Amino acid sequence: MARGGWLATVTTSRAVRLAALVVTCAVFSLAMIRDTVVPFDGIAFEQGDPRDSGQMVWNLWHVADSVLHGKNPFETNRLYYPIGANLAKHTLVSGFVPVTLLVRLLSGNSPLHPIYAFNILVWLSYTLLL
């Protein structure tokens, strides 16, 4: 047997099992929260209340836009107040800027990329919880 042959097989086997586990978790979480994130170009309302979704989508857009233009994402002169949002508390969606930028790239710079990113991040978060 070639040097490292057995170890390479075990490592590949573990990688395949890990990939299968991630895919299974993604499918299971999507099945469980489908009504929350599908369609990916919309925001789910809970009994007519968007919660903080509008604020989080705006934060995803603002942080990605600031990073792409070399500006500080924590300072702005823009004003936006999503209906029903509580601007007295900070959301931590700024940390998801790599995912937002990737979604922006994959969507062809679609104006809806922050909404796509928001829904994908909800799905991704539930997947990672599993």
mmCIF file of N, CA and C in Angstrom:
data_model
loop_
_atom_site.group_PDB
_atom_site.id
_atom_site.type_symbol
_atom_site.label_atom_id
_atom_site.label_comp_id
_atom_site.label_asym_id
_atom_site.label_seq_id
_atom_site.Cartn_x
_atom_site.Cartn_y
_atom_site.Cartn_z
ATOM 1 N N MET A 1 0.856 -1.183 0.000
ATOM 2 C CA MET A 1 0.000 0.000 0.000
ATOM 3 C C MET A 1 0.897 1.239 0.000
ATOM 4 N N ALA A 2 0.532 2.190 -0.771
ATOM 5 C CA ALA A 2 1.321 3.414 -0.864
ATOM 6 C C ALA A 2 1.302 4.132 0.476
ATOM 7 N N ARG A 3 2.350 4.886 0.692
ATOM 8 C CA ARG A 3 2.490 5.608 1.940
ATOM 9 C C ARG A 3 1.309 6.561 2.126
ATOM 10 N N GLY A 4 0.672 6.473 3.274
ATOM 11 C CA GLY A 4 -0.451 7.354 3.579
ATOM 12 C C GLY A 4 -1.746 6.943 2.894
ATOM 13 N N GLY A 5 -1.748 5.800 2.213
ATOM 14 C CA GLY A 5 -2.937 5.353 1.495
ATOM 15 C C GLY A 5 -4.121 5.120 2.409
ATOM 16 N N TRP A 6 -3.897 4.381 3.508
ATOM 17 C CA TRP A 6 -4.972 4.096 4.445
ATOM 18 C C TRP A 6 -5.469 5.369 5.108
ATOM 19 N N LEU A 7 -4.526 6.230 5.517
ATOM 20 C CA LEU A 7 -4.895 7.481 6.176
ATOM 21 C C LEU A 7 -5.666 8.387 5.218
ATOM 22 N N ALA A 8 -5.247 8.424 3.962
ATOM 23 C CA ALA A 8 -5.956 9.245 2.977
ATOM 24 C C ALA A 8 -7.372 8.738 2.782
ATOM 25 N N THR A 9 -7.554 7.420 2.798
ATOM 26 C CA THR A 9 -8.885 6.843 2.651
ATOM 27 C C THR A 9 -9.763 7.197 3.845
ATOM 28 N N VAL A 10 -9.224 7.108 5.044
ATOM 29 C CA VAL A 10 -9.983 7.456 6.247
ATOM 30 C C VAL A 10 -10.351 8.933 6.226
ATOM 31 N N THR A 11 -9.403 9.797 5.864
ATOM 32 C CA THR A 11 -9.662 11.230 5.809
ATOM 33 C C THR A 11 -10.730 11.542 4.772
ATOM 34 N N THR A 12 -10.642 10.932 3.601
ATOM 35 C CA THR A 12 -11.646 11.146 2.573
ATOM 36 C C THR A 12 -13.002 10.661 3.050
ATOM 37 N N SER A 13 -13.001 9.524 3.696
ATOM 38 C CA SER A 13 -14.245 8.982 4.206
ATOM 39 C C SER A 13 -14.867 9.928 5.230
ATOM 40 N N ARG A 14 -14.066 10.484 6.110
ATOM 41 C CA ARG A 14 -14.565 11.447 7.096
ATOM 42 C C ARG A 14 -15.077 12.710 6.419
ATOM 43 N N ALA A 15 -14.362 13.153 5.403
ATOM 44 C CA ALA A 15 -14.795 14.354 4.684
ATOM 45 C C ALA A 15 -16.129 14.119 3.986
ATOM 46 N N VAL A 16 -16.275 12.940 3.402
ATOM 47 C CA VAL A 16 -17.543 12.611 2.731
ATOM 48 C C VAL A 16 -18.669 12.527 3.742
ATOM 49 N N ARG A 17 -18.398 11.908 4.898
ATOM 50 C CA ARG A 17 -19.423 11.820 5.939
ATOM 51 C C ARG A 17 -19.793 13.192 6.470
ATOM 52 N N LEU A 18 -18.811 14.056 6.642
ATOM 53 C CA LEU A 18 -19.087 15.408 7.113
ATOM 54 C C LEU A 18 -19.921 16.177 6.089
ATOM 55 N N ALA A 19 -19.576 16.054 4.816
ATOM 56 C CA ALA A 19 -20.349 16.723 3.764
ATOM 57 C C ALA A 19 -21.778 16.204 3.734
ATOM 58 N N ALA A 20 -21.939 14.888 3.883
ATOM 59 C CA ALA A 20 -23.286 14.311 3.908
ATOM 60 C C ALA A 20 -24.073 14.815 5.111
ATOM 61 N N LEU A 21 -23.415 14.957 6.242
ATOM 62 C CA LEU A 21 -24.074 15.476 7.444
ATOM 63 C C LEU A 21 -24.519 16.923 7.251
ATOM 64 N N VAL A 22 -23.663 17.745 6.665
ATOM 65 C CA VAL A 22 -24.001 19.148 6.423
ATOM 66 C C VAL A 22 -25.181 19.256 5.460
ATOM 67 N N VAL A 23 -25.160 18.470 4.396
ATOM 68 C CA VAL A 23 -26.268 18.489 3.432
ATOM 69 C C VAL A 23 -27.560 18.029 4.094
ATOM 70 N N THR A 24 -27.485 16.974 4.905
ATOM 71 C CA THR A 24 -28.668 16.486 5.615
ATOM 72 C C THR A 24 -29.217 17.554 6.549
ATOM 73 N N CYS A 25 -28.352 18.227 7.291
ATOM 74 C CA CYS A 25 -28.783 19.292 8.198
ATOM 75 C C CYS A 25 -29.407 20.450 7.418
ATOM 76 N N ALA A 26 -28.827 20.797 6.273
ATOM 77 C CA ALA A 26 -29.363 21.895 5.462
ATOM 78 C C ALA A 26 -30.752 21.554 4.937
ATOM 79 N N VAL A 27 -30.920 20.327 4.460
ATOM 80 C CA VAL A 27 -32.233 19.909 3.940
ATOM 81 C C VAL A 27 -33.257 19.853 5.070
ATOM 82 N N PHE A 28 -32.870 19.291 6.210
ATOM 83 C CA PHE A 28 -33.785 19.187 7.350
ATOM 84 C C PHE A 28 -34.187 20.569 7.854
ATOM 85 N N SER A 29 -33.220 21.471 8.010
ATOM 86 C CA SER A 29 -33.551 22.809 8.512
ATOM 87 C C SER A 29 -34.414 23.575 7.510
ATOM 88 N N LEU A 30 -34.159 23.414 6.219
ATOM 89 C CA LEU A 30 -34.998 24.080 5.223
ATOM 90 C C LEU A 30 -36.425 23.539 5.280
ATOM 91 N N ALA A 31 -36.561 22.240 5.474
ATOM 92 C CA ALA A 31 -37.903 21.656 5.589
ATOM 93 C C ALA A 31 -38.631 22.198 6.817
ATOM 94 N N MET A 32 -37.901 22.435 7.889
ATOM 95 C CA MET A 32 -38.524 22.895 9.133
ATOM 96 C C MET A 32 -38.883 24.386 9.100
ATOM 97 N N ILE A 33 -38.089 25.199 8.426
ATOM 98 C CA ILE A 33 -38.327 26.653 8.436
ATOM 99 C C ILE A 33 -38.684 27.186 7.056
ATOM 100 N N ARG A 34 -39.138 26.313 6.185
ATOM 101 C CA ARG A 34 -39.431 26.686 4.792
ATOM 102 C C ARG A 34 -40.316 27.924 4.693
ATOM 103 N N ASP A 35 -41.361 28.002 5.486
ATOM 104 C CA ASP A 35 -42.283 29.139 5.402
ATOM 105 C C ASP A 35 -41.640 30.450 5.837
ATOM 106 N N THR A 36 -40.546 30.367 6.562
ATOM 107 C CA THR A 36 -39.858 31.572 7.024
ATOM 108 C C THR A 36 -38.921 32.142 5.981
ATOM 109 N N VAL A 37 -38.262 31.293 5.208
ATOM 110 C CA VAL A 37 -37.230 31.774 4.285
ATOM 111 C C VAL A 37 -37.566 31.643 2.809
ATOM 112 N N VAL A 38 -38.591 30.868 2.465
ATOM 113 C CA VAL A 38 -38.973 30.710 1.056
ATOM 114 C C VAL A 38 -40.237 31.513 0.816
ATOM 115 N N PRO A 39 -40.295 32.349 -0.185
ATOM 116 C CA PRO A 39 -39.308 32.584 -1.244
ATOM 117 C C PRO A 39 -38.151 33.420 -0.717
ATOM 118 N N PHE A 40 -36.987 33.220 -1.317
ATOM 119 C CA PHE A 40 -35.782 33.906 -0.862
ATOM 120 C C PHE A 40 -35.810 35.409 -1.162
ATOM 121 N N ASP A 41 -36.715 35.857 -2.009
ATOM 122 C CA ASP A 41 -36.767 37.284 -2.343
ATOM 123 C C ASP A 41 -37.851 38.018 -1.558
ATOM 124 N N GLY A 42 -38.267 37.472 -0.428
ATOM 125 C CA GLY A 42 -39.282 38.127 0.395
ATOM 126 C C GLY A 42 -38.940 38.003 1.869
ATOM 127 N N ILE A 43 -39.637 38.785 2.682
ATOM 128 C CA ILE A 43 -39.447 38.749 4.128
ATOM 129 C C ILE A 43 -40.740 38.247 4.749
ATOM 130 N N ALA A 44 -40.625 37.215 5.574
ATOM 131 C CA ALA A 44 -41.811 36.641 6.218
ATOM 132 C C ALA A 44 -42.339 37.580 7.295
ATOM 133 N N PHE A 45 -43.637 37.738 7.326
ATOM 134 C CA PHE A 45 -44.282 38.535 8.357
ATOM 135 C C PHE A 45 -44.982 37.589 9.322
ATOM 136 N N GLU A 46 -44.870 37.885 10.586
ATOM 137 C CA GLU A 46 -45.550 37.079 11.582
ATOM 138 C C GLU A 46 -46.767 37.850 12.064
ATOM 139 N N GLN A 47 -47.919 37.456 11.599
ATOM 140 C CA GLN A 47 -49.179 38.119 11.906
ATOM 141 C C GLN A 47 -49.101 39.616 11.608
ATOM 142 N N GLY A 48 -48.538 39.951 10.438
ATOM 143 C CA GLY A 48 -48.462 41.342 10.009
ATOM 144 C C GLY A 48 -47.327 42.125 10.628
ATOM 145 N N ASP A 49 -46.481 41.494 11.437
ATOM 146 C CA ASP A 49 -45.391 42.178 12.123
ATOM 147 C C ASP A 49 -44.053 41.693 11.567
ATOM 148 N N PRO A 50 -43.261 42.579 10.924
ATOM 149 C CA PRO A 50 -42.000 42.136 10.345
ATOM 150 C C PRO A 50 -40.879 41.952 11.362
ATOM 151 N N ARG A 51 -41.136 42.248 12.627
ATOM 152 C CA ARG A 51 -40.108 42.184 13.676
ATOM 153 C C ARG A 51 -38.947 43.090 13.280
ATOM 154 N N ASP A 52 -37.741 42.620 13.449
ATOM 155 C CA ASP A 52 -36.575 43.428 13.092
ATOM 156 C C ASP A 52 -36.005 43.059 11.733
ATOM 157 N N SER A 53 -36.751 42.325 10.939
ATOM 158 C CA SER A 53 -36.241 41.865 9.650
ATOM 159 C C SER A 53 -35.834 43.016 8.745
ATOM 160 N N GLY A 54 -36.654 44.050 8.679
ATOM 161 C CA GLY A 54 -36.333 45.196 7.830
ATOM 162 C C GLY A 54 -35.044 45.866 8.241
ATOM 163 N N GLN A 55 -34.850 46.023 9.536
ATOM 164 C CA GLN A 55 -33.622 46.631 10.031
ATOM 165 C C GLN A 55 -32.413 45.753 9.715
ATOM 166 N N MET A 56 -32.567 44.449 9.850
ATOM 167 C CA MET A 56 -31.443 43.556 9.579
ATOM 168 C C MET A 56 -31.098 43.534 8.095
ATOM 169 N N VAL A 57 -32.106 43.564 7.235
ATOM 170 C CA VAL A 57 -31.840 43.618 5.791
ATOM 171 C C VAL A 57 -31.118 44.912 5.455
ATOM 172 N N TRP A 58 -31.555 46.015 6.032
ATOM 173 C CA TRP A 58 -30.891 47.296 5.778
ATOM 174 C C TRP A 58 -29.455 47.241 6.285
ATOM 175 N N ASN A 59 -29.240 46.665 7.466
ATOM 176 C CA ASN A 59 -27.882 46.557 8.008
ATOM 177 C C ASN A 59 -26.996 45.708 7.101
ATOM 178 N N LEU A 60 -27.539 44.599 6.570
ATOM 179 C CA LEU A 60 -26.756 43.776 5.648
ATOM 180 C C LEU A 60 -26.342 44.582 4.425
ATOM 181 N N TRP A 61 -27.288 45.341 3.860
ATOM 182 C CA TRP A 61 -26.979 46.158 2.682
ATOM 183 C C TRP A 61 -25.970 47.244 3.034
ATOM 184 N N HIS A 62 -26.214 47.964 4.134
ATOM 185 C CA HIS A 62 -25.365 49.088 4.506
ATOM 186 C C HIS A 62 -23.926 48.651 4.782
ATOM 187 N N VAL A 63 -23.757 47.569 5.538
ATOM 188 C CA VAL A 63 -22.402 47.120 5.870
ATOM 189 C C VAL A 63 -21.673 46.652 4.606
ATOM 190 N N ALA A 64 -22.339 45.875 3.756
ATOM 191 C CA ALA A 64 -21.697 45.418 2.516
ATOM 192 C C ALA A 64 -21.330 46.603 1.627
ATOM 193 N N ASP A 65 -22.239 47.572 1.514
ATOM 194 C CA ASP A 65 -21.979 48.761 0.701
ATOM 195 C C ASP A 65 -20.814 49.563 1.277
ATOM 196 N N SER A 66 -20.783 49.718 2.591
ATOM 197 C CA SER A 66 -19.695 50.467 3.228
ATOM 198 C C SER A 66 -18.354 49.775 3.024
ATOM 199 N N VAL A 67 -18.319 48.468 3.207
ATOM 200 C CA VAL A 67 -17.070 47.721 3.034
ATOM 201 C C VAL A 67 -16.579 47.825 1.594
ATOM 202 N N LEU A 68 -17.486 47.705 0.633
ATOM 203 C CA LEU A 68 -17.087 47.794 -0.773
ATOM 204 C C LEU A 68 -16.577 49.175 -1.149
ATOM 205 N N HIS A 69 -17.047 50.209 -0.458
ATOM 206 C CA HIS A 69 -16.608 51.574 -0.758
ATOM 207 C C HIS A 69 -15.533 52.078 0.197
ATOM 208 N N GLY A 70 -15.019 51.189 1.060
ATOM 209 C CA GLY A 70 -13.931 51.559 1.962
ATOM 210 C C GLY A 70 -14.338 52.516 3.057
ATOM 211 N N LYS A 71 -15.602 52.479 3.470
ATOM 212 C CA LYS A 71 -16.093 53.372 4.527
ATOM 213 C C LYS A 71 -16.312 52.584 5.809
ATOM 214 N N ASN A 72 -16.387 53.290 6.910
ATOM 215 C CA ASN A 72 -16.662 52.682 8.204
ATOM 216 C C ASN A 72 -18.139 52.274 8.252
ATOM 217 N N PRO A 73 -18.449 50.993 8.404
ATOM 218 C CA PRO A 73 -19.848 50.562 8.404
ATOM 219 C C PRO A 73 -20.617 50.982 9.655
ATOM 220 N N PHE A 74 -19.913 51.458 10.669
ATOM 221 C CA PHE A 74 -20.582 51.840 11.907
ATOM 222 C C PHE A 74 -20.892 53.335 11.978
ATOM 223 N N GLU A 75 -20.639 54.036 10.890
ATOM 224 C CA GLU A 75 -20.987 55.456 10.801
ATOM 225 C C GLU A 75 -21.747 55.686 9.509
ATOM 226 N N THR A 76 -22.786 56.498 9.564
ATOM 227 C CA THR A 76 -23.545 56.811 8.359
ATOM 228 C C THR A 76 -24.297 58.116 8.540
ATOM 229 N N ASN A 77 -24.590 58.763 7.426
ATOM 230 C CA ASN A 77 -25.473 59.924 7.450
ATOM 231 C C ASN A 77 -26.798 59.569 6.779
ATOM 232 N N ARG A 78 -26.969 58.299 6.451
ATOM 233 C CA ARG A 78 -28.213 57.823 5.853
ATOM 234 C C ARG A 78 -29.230 57.567 6.961
ATOM 235 N N LEU A 79 -30.470 57.803 6.639
ATOM 236 C CA LEU A 79 -31.526 57.570 7.614
ATOM 237 C C LEU A 79 -32.536 56.601 7.030
ATOM 238 N N TYR A 80 -32.802 55.556 7.770
ATOM 239 C CA TYR A 80 -33.808 54.581 7.351
ATOM 240 C C TYR A 80 -34.426 54.020 8.619
ATOM 241 N N TYR A 81 -35.720 53.978 8.651
ATOM 242 C CA TYR A 81 -36.406 53.437 9.810
ATOM 243 C C TYR A 81 -37.449 52.447 9.335
ATOM 244 N N PRO A 82 -37.124 51.160 9.350
ATOM 245 C CA PRO A 82 -38.103 50.165 8.921
ATOM 246 C C PRO A 82 -39.285 50.123 9.881
ATOM 247 N N ILE A 83 -40.474 50.026 9.344
ATOM 248 C CA ILE A 83 -41.679 50.007 10.163
ATOM 249 C C ILE A 83 -41.610 48.839 11.132
ATOM 250 N N GLY A 84 -41.836 49.120 12.396
ATOM 251 C CA GLY A 84 -41.850 48.090 13.418
ATOM 252 C C GLY A 84 -40.491 47.752 14.001
ATOM 253 N N ALA A 85 -39.420 48.333 13.488
ATOM 254 C CA ALA A 85 -38.089 48.008 13.994
ATOM 255 C C ALA A 85 -37.780 48.826 15.234
ATOM 256 N N ASN A 86 -36.968 48.271 16.084
ATOM 257 C CA ASN A 86 -36.507 48.957 17.279
ATOM 258 C C ASN A 86 -35.054 49.336 17.060
ATOM 259 N N LEU A 87 -34.806 50.591 16.780
ATOM 260 C CA LEU A 87 -33.442 51.036 16.493
ATOM 261 C C LEU A 87 -32.639 51.308 17.760
ATOM 262 N N ALA A 88 -33.252 51.083 18.935
ATOM 263 C CA ALA A 88 -32.540 51.279 20.184
ATOM 264 C C ALA A 88 -31.584 50.129 20.479
ATOM 265 N N LYS A 89 -31.741 49.019 19.791
ATOM 266 C CA LYS A 89 -30.826 47.897 19.995
ATOM 267 C C LYS A 89 -30.104 47.590 18.689
ATOM 268 N N HIS A 90 -28.897 47.103 18.828
ATOM 269 C CA HIS A 90 -28.058 46.826 17.667
ATOM 270 C C HIS A 90 -28.231 45.368 17.260
ATOM 271 N N THR A 91 -28.312 45.146 15.965
ATOM 272 C CA THR A 91 -28.306 43.770 15.481
ATOM 273 C C THR A 91 -26.870 43.412 15.124
ATOM 274 N N LEU A 92 -26.573 42.157 15.163
ATOM 275 C CA LEU A 92 -25.203 41.708 14.906
ATOM 276 C C LEU A 92 -25.016 41.170 13.499
ATOM 277 N N VAL A 93 -25.899 41.540 12.593
ATOM 278 C CA VAL A 93 -25.789 41.033 11.228
ATOM 279 C C VAL A 93 -24.568 41.583 10.508
ATOM 280 N N SER A 94 -23.931 42.577 11.052
ATOM 281 C CA SER A 94 -22.727 43.123 10.419
ATOM 282 C C SER A 94 -21.645 42.066 10.275
ATOM 283 N N GLY A 95 -21.625 41.102 11.147
ATOM 284 C CA GLY A 95 -20.624 40.043 11.087
ATOM 285 C C GLY A 95 -20.818 39.095 9.926
ATOM 286 N N PHE A 96 -21.959 39.187 9.265
ATOM 287 C CA PHE A 96 -22.245 38.307 8.133
ATOM 288 C C PHE A 96 -21.877 38.953 6.798
ATOM 289 N N VAL A 97 -21.062 39.977 6.814
ATOM 290 C CA VAL A 97 -20.718 40.681 5.581
ATOM 291 C C VAL A 97 -20.073 39.754 4.541
ATOM 292 N N PRO A 98 -19.266 38.754 4.901
ATOM 293 C CA PRO A 98 -18.730 37.874 3.849
ATOM 294 C C PRO A 98 -19.832 37.128 3.092
ATOM 295 N N VAL A 99 -20.847 36.667 3.817
ATOM 296 C CA VAL A 99 -21.955 35.967 3.162
ATOM 297 C C VAL A 99 -22.734 36.944 2.291
ATOM 298 N N THR A 100 -22.966 38.143 2.795
ATOM 299 C CA THR A 100 -23.699 39.151 2.027
ATOM 300 C C THR A 100 -22.964 39.492 0.737
ATOM 301 N N LEU A 101 -21.652 39.659 0.820
ATOM 302 C CA LEU A 101 -20.872 39.978 -0.381
ATOM 303 C C LEU A 101 -20.881 38.804 -1.368
ATOM 304 N N LEU A 102 -20.828 37.580 -0.856
ATOM 305 C CA LEU A 102 -20.889 36.415 -1.727
ATOM 306 C C LEU A 102 -22.246 36.328 -2.428
ATOM 307 N N VAL A 103 -23.321 36.577 -1.689
ATOM 308 C CA VAL A 103 -24.662 36.563 -2.288
ATOM 309 C C VAL A 103 -24.786 37.682 -3.314
ATOM 310 N N ARG A 104 -24.208 38.843 -3.003
ATOM 311 C CA ARG A 104 -24.242 39.951 -3.965
ATOM 312 C C ARG A 104 -23.541 39.564 -5.263
ATOM 313 N N LEU A 105 -22.407 38.911 -5.135
ATOM 314 C CA LEU A 105 -21.656 38.474 -6.307
ATOM 315 C C LEU A 105 -22.433 37.416 -7.099
ATOM 316 N N LEU A 106 -22.961 36.421 -6.409
ATOM 317 C CA LEU A 106 -23.669 35.331 -7.073
ATOM 318 C C LEU A 106 -25.004 35.760 -7.673
ATOM 319 N N SER A 107 -25.607 36.819 -7.120
ATOM 320 C CA SER A 107 -26.889 37.288 -7.655
ATOM 321 C C SER A 107 -26.702 38.293 -8.790
ATOM 322 N N GLY A 108 -25.474 38.539 -9.165
ATOM 323 C CA GLY A 108 -25.218 39.493 -10.244
ATOM 324 C C GLY A 108 -25.505 40.925 -9.836
ATOM 325 N N ASN A 109 -25.205 41.242 -8.576
ATOM 326 C CA ASN A 109 -25.428 42.584 -8.024
ATOM 327 C C ASN A 109 -26.907 42.977 -8.064
ATOM 328 N N SER A 110 -27.760 42.007 -7.807
ATOM 329 C CA SER A 110 -29.203 42.251 -7.778
ATOM 330 C C SER A 110 -29.553 43.223 -6.656
ATOM 331 N N PRO A 111 -30.502 44.129 -6.891
ATOM 332 C CA PRO A 111 -30.913 45.036 -5.815
ATOM 333 C C PRO A 111 -31.543 44.294 -4.626
ATOM 334 N N LEU A 112 -31.965 43.061 -4.846
ATOM 335 C CA LEU A 112 -32.574 42.270 -3.773
ATOM 336 C C LEU A 112 -31.555 41.437 -3.001
ATOM 337 N N HIS A 113 -30.266 41.606 -3.273
ATOM 338 C CA HIS A 113 -29.270 40.751 -2.625
ATOM 339 C C HIS A 113 -29.311 40.801 -1.092
ATOM 340 N N PRO A 114 -29.634 41.930 -0.445
ATOM 341 C CA PRO A 114 -29.702 41.883 1.022
ATOM 342 C C PRO A 114 -30.845 41.004 1.529
ATOM 343 N N ILE A 115 -31.945 40.966 0.787
ATOM 344 C CA ILE A 115 -33.074 40.123 1.186
ATOM 345 C C ILE A 115 -32.714 38.651 0.964
ATOM 346 N N TYR A 116 -32.070 38.356 -0.167
ATOM 347 C CA TYR A 116 -31.593 36.991 -0.400
ATOM 348 C C TYR A 116 -30.638 36.578 0.725
ATOM 349 N N ALA A 117 -29.696 37.465 1.034
ATOM 350 C CA ALA A 117 -28.693 37.167 2.064
ATOM 351 C C ALA A 117 -29.352 36.949 3.420
ATOM 352 N N PHE A 118 -30.335 37.770 3.753
ATOM 353 C CA PHE A 118 -31.020 37.629 5.035
ATOM 354 C C PHE A 118 -31.662 36.249 5.146
ATOM 355 N N ASN A 119 -32.402 35.852 4.131
ATOM 356 C CA ASN A 119 -33.077 34.554 4.168
ATOM 357 C C ASN A 119 -32.080 33.391 4.152
ATOM 358 N N ILE A 120 -31.025 33.514 3.384
ATOM 359 C CA ILE A 120 -30.002 32.468 3.355
ATOM 360 C C ILE A 120 -29.297 32.378 4.703
ATOM 361 N N LEU A 121 -29.061 33.522 5.342
ATOM 362 C CA LEU A 121 -28.406 33.514 6.648
ATOM 363 C C LEU A 121 -29.281 32.899 7.729
ATOM 364 N N VAL A 122 -30.588 33.127 7.663
ATOM 365 C CA VAL A 122 -31.486 32.474 8.615
ATOM 366 C C VAL A 122 -31.397 30.965 8.426
ATOM 367 N N TRP A 123 -31.464 30.530 7.176
ATOM 368 C CA TRP A 123 -31.371 29.102 6.865
ATOM 369 C C TRP A 123 -30.011 28.542 7.302
ATOM 370 N N LEU A 124 -28.938 29.254 6.999
ATOM 371 C CA LEU A 124 -27.603 28.817 7.371
ATOM 372 C C LEU A 124 -27.452 28.724 8.887
ATOM 373 N N SER A 125 -28.012 29.672 9.604
ATOM 374 C CA SER A 125 -27.924 29.667 11.070
ATOM 375 C C SER A 125 -28.630 28.446 11.651
ATOM 376 N N TYR A 126 -29.824 28.142 11.143
ATOM 377 C CA TYR A 126 -30.521 26.951 11.629
ATOM 378 C C TYR A 126 -29.765 25.683 11.255
ATOM 379 N N THR A 127 -29.153 25.667 10.088
ATOM 380 C CA THR A 127 -28.364 24.499 9.665
ATOM 381 C C THR A 127 -27.189 24.304 10.599
ATOM 382 N N LEU A 128 -26.488 25.372 10.922
ATOM 383 C CA LEU A 128 -25.328 25.268 11.795
ATOM 384 C C LEU A 128 -25.704 24.926 13.233
ATOM 385 N N LEU A 129 -26.914 25.290 13.644
ATOM 386 C CA LEU A 129 -27.371 24.887 14.980
ATOM 387 C C LEU A 129 -27.478 23.374 15.099
ATOM 388 N N LEU A 130 -27.883 22.733 14.004
ATOM 389 C CA LEU A 130 -27.971 21.275 14.036
ATOM 390 C C LEU A 130 -26.592 20.653 14.171
#
